[in-house]
Short mmCIF file of C-alpha atoms in Angstrom, two decimals:
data_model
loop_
_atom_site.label_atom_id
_atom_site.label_comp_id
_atom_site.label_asym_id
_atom_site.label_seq_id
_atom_site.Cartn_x
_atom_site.Cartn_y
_atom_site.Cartn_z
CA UNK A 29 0.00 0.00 0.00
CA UNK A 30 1.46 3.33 -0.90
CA UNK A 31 1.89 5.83 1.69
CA UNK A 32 -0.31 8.75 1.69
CA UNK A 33 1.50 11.86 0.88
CA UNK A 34 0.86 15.17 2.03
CA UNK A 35 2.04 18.77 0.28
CA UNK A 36 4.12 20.78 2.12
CA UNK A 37 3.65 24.35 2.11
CA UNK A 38 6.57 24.98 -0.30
CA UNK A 39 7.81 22.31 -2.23
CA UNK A 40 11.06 20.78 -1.37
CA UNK A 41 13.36 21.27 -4.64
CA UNK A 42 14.94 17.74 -5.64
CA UNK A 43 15.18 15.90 -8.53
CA UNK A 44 14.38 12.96 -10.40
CA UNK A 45 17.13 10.51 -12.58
CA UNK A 46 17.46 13.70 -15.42
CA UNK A 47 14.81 15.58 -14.13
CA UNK A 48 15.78 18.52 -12.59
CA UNK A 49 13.65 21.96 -11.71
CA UNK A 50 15.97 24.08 -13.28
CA UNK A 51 17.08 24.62 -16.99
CA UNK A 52 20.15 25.84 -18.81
CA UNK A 53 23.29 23.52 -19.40
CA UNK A 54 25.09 21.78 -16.94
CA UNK A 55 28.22 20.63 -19.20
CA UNK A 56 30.31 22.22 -21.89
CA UNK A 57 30.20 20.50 -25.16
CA UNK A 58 29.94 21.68 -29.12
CA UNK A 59 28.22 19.48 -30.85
CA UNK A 60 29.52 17.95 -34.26
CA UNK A 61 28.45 18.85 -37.22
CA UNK A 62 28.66 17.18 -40.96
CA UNK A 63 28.79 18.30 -44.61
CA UNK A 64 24.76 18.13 -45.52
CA UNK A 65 22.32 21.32 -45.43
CA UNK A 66 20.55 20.00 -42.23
CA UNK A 67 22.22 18.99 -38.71
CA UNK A 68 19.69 17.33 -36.89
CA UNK A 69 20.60 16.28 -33.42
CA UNK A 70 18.14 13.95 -31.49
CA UNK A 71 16.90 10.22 -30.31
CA UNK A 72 14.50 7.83 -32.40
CA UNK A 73 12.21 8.30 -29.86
CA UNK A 74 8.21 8.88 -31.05
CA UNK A 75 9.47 12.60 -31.36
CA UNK A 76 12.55 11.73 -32.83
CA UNK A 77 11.18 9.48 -35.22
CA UNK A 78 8.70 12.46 -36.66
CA UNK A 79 11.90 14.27 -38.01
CA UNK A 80 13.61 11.45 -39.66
CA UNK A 81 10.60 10.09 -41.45
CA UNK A 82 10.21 13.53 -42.71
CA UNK A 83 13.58 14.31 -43.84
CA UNK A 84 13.30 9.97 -45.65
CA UNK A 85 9.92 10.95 -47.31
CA UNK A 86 11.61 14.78 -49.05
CA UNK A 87 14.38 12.50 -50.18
CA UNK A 88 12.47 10.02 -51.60
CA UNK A 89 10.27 12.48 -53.39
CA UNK A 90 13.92 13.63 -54.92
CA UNK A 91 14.99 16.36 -52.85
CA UNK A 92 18.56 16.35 -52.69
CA UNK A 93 18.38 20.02 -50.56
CA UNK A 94 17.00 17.95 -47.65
CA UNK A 95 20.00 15.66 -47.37
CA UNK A 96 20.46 15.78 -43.57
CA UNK A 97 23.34 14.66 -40.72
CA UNK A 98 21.39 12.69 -37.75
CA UNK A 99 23.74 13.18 -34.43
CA UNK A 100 22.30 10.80 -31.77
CA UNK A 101 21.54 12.99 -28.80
CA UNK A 102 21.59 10.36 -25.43
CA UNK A 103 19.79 11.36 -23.24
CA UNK A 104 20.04 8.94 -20.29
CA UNK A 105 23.74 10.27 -20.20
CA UNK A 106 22.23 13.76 -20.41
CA UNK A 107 23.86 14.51 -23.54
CA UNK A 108 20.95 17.08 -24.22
CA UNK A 109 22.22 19.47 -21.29
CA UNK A 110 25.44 20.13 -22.98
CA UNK A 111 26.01 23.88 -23.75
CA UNK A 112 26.02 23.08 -27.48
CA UNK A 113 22.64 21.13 -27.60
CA UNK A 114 21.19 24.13 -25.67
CA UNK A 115 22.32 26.70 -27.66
CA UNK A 116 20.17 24.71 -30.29
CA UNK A 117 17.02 24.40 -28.03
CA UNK A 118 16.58 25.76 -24.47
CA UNK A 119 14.16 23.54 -23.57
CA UNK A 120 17.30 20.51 -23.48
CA UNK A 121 14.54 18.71 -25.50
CA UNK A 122 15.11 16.44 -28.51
CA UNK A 123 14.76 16.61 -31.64
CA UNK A 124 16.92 20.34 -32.50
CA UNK A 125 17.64 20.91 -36.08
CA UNK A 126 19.82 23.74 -37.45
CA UNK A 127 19.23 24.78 -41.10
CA UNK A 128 22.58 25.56 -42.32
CA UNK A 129 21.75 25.90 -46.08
CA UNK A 130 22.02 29.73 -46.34
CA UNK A 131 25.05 30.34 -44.41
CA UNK A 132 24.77 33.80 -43.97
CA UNK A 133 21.22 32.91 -42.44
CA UNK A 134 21.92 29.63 -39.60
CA UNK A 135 18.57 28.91 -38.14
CA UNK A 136 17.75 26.89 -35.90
CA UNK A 137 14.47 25.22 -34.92
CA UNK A 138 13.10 23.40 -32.05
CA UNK A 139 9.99 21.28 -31.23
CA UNK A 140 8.87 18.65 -33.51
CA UNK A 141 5.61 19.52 -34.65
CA UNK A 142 7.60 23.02 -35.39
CA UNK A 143 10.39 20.99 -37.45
CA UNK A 144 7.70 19.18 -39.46
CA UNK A 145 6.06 22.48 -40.27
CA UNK A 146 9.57 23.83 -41.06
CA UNK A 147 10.31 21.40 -43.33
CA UNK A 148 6.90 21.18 -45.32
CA UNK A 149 7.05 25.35 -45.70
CA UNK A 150 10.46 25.08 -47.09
CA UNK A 151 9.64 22.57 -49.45
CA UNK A 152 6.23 23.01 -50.10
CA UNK A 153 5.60 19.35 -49.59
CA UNK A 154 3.41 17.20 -47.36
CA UNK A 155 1.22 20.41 -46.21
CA UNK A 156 -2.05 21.53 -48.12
CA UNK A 157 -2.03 25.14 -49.83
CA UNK A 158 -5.77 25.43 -49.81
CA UNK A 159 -6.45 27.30 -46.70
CA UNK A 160 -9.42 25.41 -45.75
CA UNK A 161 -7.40 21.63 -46.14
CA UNK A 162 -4.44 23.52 -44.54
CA UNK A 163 -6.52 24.19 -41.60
CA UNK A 164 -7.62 20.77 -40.93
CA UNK A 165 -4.59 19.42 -41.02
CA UNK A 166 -3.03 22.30 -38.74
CA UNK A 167 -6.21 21.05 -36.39
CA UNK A 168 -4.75 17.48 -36.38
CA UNK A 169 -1.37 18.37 -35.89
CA UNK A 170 -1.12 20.82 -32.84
CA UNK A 171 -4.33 18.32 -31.75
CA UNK A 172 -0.87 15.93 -31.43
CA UNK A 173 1.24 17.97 -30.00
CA UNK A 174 -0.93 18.04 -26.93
CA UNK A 175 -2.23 14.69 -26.58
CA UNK A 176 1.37 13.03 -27.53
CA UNK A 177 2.49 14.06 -23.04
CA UNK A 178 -0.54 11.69 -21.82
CA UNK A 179 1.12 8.93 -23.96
CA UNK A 180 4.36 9.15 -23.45
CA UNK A 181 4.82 11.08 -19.97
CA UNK A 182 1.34 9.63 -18.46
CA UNK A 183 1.03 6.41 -19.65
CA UNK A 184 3.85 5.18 -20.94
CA UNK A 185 5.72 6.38 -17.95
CA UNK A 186 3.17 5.07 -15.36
CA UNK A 187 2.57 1.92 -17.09
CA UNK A 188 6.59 0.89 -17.96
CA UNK A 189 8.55 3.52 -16.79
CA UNK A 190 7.56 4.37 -13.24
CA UNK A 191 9.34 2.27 -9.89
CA UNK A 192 6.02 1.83 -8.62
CA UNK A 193 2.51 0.55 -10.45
CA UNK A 194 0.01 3.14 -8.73
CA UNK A 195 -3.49 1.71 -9.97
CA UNK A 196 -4.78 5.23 -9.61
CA UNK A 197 -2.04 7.08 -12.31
CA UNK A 198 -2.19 4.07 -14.49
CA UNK A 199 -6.36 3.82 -14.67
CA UNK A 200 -6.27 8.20 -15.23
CA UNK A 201 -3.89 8.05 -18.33
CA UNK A 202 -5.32 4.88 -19.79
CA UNK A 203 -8.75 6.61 -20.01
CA UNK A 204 -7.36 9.37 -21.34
CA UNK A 205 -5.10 7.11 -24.16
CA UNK A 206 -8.14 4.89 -25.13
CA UNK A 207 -10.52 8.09 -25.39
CA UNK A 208 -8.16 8.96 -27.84
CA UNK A 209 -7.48 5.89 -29.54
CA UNK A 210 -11.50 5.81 -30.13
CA UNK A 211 -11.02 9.70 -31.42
CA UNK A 212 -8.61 8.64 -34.35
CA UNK A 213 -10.37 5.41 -35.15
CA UNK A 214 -13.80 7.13 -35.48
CA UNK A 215 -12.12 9.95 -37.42
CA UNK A 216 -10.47 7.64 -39.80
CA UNK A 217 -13.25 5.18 -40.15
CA UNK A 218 -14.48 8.57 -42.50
CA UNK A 219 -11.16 9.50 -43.66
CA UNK A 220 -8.18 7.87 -45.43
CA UNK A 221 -5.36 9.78 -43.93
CA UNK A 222 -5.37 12.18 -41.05
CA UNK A 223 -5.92 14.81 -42.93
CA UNK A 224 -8.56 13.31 -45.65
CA UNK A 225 -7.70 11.92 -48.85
CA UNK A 226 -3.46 13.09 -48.34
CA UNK A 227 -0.58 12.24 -46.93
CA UNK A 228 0.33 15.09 -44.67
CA UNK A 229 2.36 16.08 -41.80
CA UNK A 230 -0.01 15.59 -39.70
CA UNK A 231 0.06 11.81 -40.45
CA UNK A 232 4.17 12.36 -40.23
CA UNK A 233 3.71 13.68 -36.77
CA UNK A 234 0.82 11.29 -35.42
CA UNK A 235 1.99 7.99 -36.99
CA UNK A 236 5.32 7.34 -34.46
CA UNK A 237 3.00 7.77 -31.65
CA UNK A 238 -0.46 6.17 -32.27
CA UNK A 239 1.01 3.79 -35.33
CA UNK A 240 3.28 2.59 -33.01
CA UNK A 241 1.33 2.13 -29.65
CA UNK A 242 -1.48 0.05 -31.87
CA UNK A 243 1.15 -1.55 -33.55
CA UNK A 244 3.07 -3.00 -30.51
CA UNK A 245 6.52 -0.89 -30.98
CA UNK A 246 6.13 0.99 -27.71
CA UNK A 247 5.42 0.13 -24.42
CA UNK A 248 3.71 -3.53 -25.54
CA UNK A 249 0.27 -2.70 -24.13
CA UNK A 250 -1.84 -3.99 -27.73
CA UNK A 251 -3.39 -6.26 -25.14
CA UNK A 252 -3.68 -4.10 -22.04
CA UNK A 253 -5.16 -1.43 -24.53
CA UNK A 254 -7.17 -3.98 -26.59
CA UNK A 255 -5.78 -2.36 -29.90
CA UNK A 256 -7.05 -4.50 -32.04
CA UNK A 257 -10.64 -3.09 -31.37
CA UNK A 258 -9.64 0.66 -33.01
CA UNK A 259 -9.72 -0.81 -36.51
CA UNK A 260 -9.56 2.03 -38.50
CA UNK A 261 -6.87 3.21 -36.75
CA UNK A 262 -4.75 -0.48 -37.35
CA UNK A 263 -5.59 -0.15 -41.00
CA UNK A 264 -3.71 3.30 -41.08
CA UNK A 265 -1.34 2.55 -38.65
CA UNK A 266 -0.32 -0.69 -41.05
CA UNK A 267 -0.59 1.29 -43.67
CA UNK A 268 1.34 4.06 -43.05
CA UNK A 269 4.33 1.54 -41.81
CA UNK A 270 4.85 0.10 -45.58
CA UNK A 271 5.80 3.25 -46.81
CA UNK A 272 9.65 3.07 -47.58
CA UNK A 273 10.22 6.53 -45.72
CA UNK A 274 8.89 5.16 -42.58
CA UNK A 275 10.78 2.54 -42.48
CA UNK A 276 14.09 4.23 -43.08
CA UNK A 277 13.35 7.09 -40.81
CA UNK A 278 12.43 4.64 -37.76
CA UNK A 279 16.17 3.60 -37.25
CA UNK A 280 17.52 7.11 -37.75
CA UNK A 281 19.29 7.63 -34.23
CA UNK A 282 18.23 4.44 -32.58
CA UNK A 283 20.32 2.89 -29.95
CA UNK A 284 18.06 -0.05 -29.24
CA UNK A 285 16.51 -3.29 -31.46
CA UNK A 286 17.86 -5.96 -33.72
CA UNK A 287 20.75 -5.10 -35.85
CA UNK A 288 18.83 -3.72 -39.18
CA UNK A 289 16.76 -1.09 -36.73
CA UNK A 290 20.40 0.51 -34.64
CA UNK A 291 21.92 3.43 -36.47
CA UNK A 292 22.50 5.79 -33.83
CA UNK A 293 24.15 8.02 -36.96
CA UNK A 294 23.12 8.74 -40.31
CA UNK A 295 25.14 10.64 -42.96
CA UNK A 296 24.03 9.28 -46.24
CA UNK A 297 21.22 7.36 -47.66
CA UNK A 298 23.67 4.55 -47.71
CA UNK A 299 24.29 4.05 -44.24
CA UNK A 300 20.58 3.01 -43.97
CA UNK A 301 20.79 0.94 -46.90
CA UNK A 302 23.59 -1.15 -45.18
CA UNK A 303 21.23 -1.18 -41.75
CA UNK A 304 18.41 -2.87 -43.74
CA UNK A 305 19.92 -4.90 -46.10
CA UNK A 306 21.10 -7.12 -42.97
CA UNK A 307 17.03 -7.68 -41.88
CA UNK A 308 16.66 -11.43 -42.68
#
C-alpha cells in the first residue's frame, strides 16, 4: 500500500534521474556537425522518429536540398544538457535541427511539430495550400502535440517507466489514451489519412506515436489497450508503416533493437541501406 503523501507548504526542490527543476546547461560541449544542409541532433524516440521520417519521405520524393546529418543525442547520459545542444534548443529537448543551407542565415528550430512544419514550408511538400485543407490538417497536428504528453509522460511512464505501479495514475492516463485511440479510429473510419484523402504532416507527426502504440513498438500494451478493437486506426497505422520513408526514418538515431533497426548516426542514404539490407 502506498503511503499517503501530504504537500508541504513549499515544495522541497529535488530531482528525479534527469529531471531537474531548473534549466540551462550543466556541461560544456559543441556538438559535431557534418557536410549536408541540415544537422539534426536527437533520439529515435516517437518525437525523434517524426523528423527522420520527414527528412526519408523529401528524399524520396527527390529532394537532394533535404540531405540531412542525424547526431544521436543520449539522453540517459544527459547529452541534451550540454552547452552546445542548448544553444540549439533551451528547452534541453530532442529533436533540435539547425538549417545551415544559407550560411549567412543559420537557423535553428526546435519542437517537432515546429520541425515538421519547417520542413513542409520550405519545401512546399506534405502540407495543403488550400487554406481550408491547410486548416484541418493544422487542427490534427497541434491536436498531437498536446495529446502526444498523456502517452508518453502519463502512460507510458506510469505503465513501464515508473518504480512503482500506482493503480490510480495508471487507470487516469489509460482513459485518457483509449478516449483517444477511439477519437482517431472514429475519425479515420471517414477518412483515409489524417488529414482526408493526403498524406500530410499531420500523419508524419501522429503515426510514431499512435502507429506505433497500436502496432506493438512501444510500451507492448496492444493487449492491455485492446488495440485491435480501433480498426480504422490499425488499417492506417499498417498502412502508413509500408511506406519506404517510414521505415528508413524509424532507425535514424536508434540505440536499441535488432541489428537492421540501430543506427545511432546517419550521414548518407547509404548508411541506412547497409542497416536494412542485414534484416533477414
Amino acid at each position: 500500500m502506498l503511503k499517503e503523501y501530504t504537500p508541504p507548504l513549499v515544495w522541497d526542490e529535488k530531482t528525479q534521474g534527469m529531471n531537474s527543476p531548473t534549466s540551462g546547461c550543466r556541461y560544456d560541449k559543441e556538438l559535431p556537425q557534418g557536410e549536408h544542409p541540415f544537422q539534426l541532433y536527437s533520439l529515435a524516440t516517437p518525437n525523434g522518429q517524426k523528423v527522420t521520417i520527414m527528412f526519408e519521405e523529401l528524399l524520396e520524393l527527390g529532394i537532394k536540398d533535404a540531405e540531412y546529418d542525424a547526431f544521436l543525442i543520449n539522453i540517459g547520459k544527459g547529452e541534451q544538457f550540454s552547452s552546445g545542444f542548448v544553444k540549439i534548443n533551451p528547452n534541453s529537448k530532442i529533436p533540435a535541427l539547425v538549417d545551415r543551407s544559407n550560411p549567412s542565415e543559420i537557423i535553428n528550430i526546435f519542437e517537432s511539430g515546429n520541425i515538421l512544419l519547417y520542413l513542409a514550408e520550405k519545401f512546399k511538400k506534405f502540407i495543403p495550400i488550400d487554406l481550408a485543407k491547410r486548416t484541418i490538417m493544422m487542427n490534427w497536428l497541434f491536436w498531437l502535440q498536446g495529446s502526444a504528453p498523456y502517452i508518453g509522460g502519463g502512460f507510458g511512464h506510469f505503465y513501464v517507466y515508473a518504480p512503482q505501479k500506482i493503480e490510480y495514475a495508471i487507470d487516469r492516463f489509460t482513459l485518457e489514451t483509449k478516449r483517444q485511440l477511439d477519437l482517431l479510429d472514429k475519425h479515420l473510419s471517414e477518412n483515409e489519412f489524417i488529414a482526408g484523402d493526403s498524406y500530410t504532416i499531420a500523419d508524419i507527426a501522429i503515426w510514431p506515436w499512435f502507429g506505433n502504440l497500436v502496432l506493438g513498438n512501444i510500451y507492448n500494451a496492444v493487449n492491455f489497450l485492446n488495440t485491435d478493437h480501433y480498426k480504422n486506426l490499425k488499417r492506417w497505422a499498417l498502412m502508413l508503416q509500408d511506406r519506404p520513408a517510414i521505415k528508413r526514418g524509424t532507425i535514424v538515431n536508434r540505440l536499441i533493437g535488432n541489428e537492421w533497426e540501430v543506427l545511432p548516426e546517419r550521414h548518407s542514404g547509404e548508411d541506412i541501406d547497409t542497416v536494412l539490407l542485414k534484416k533477414p
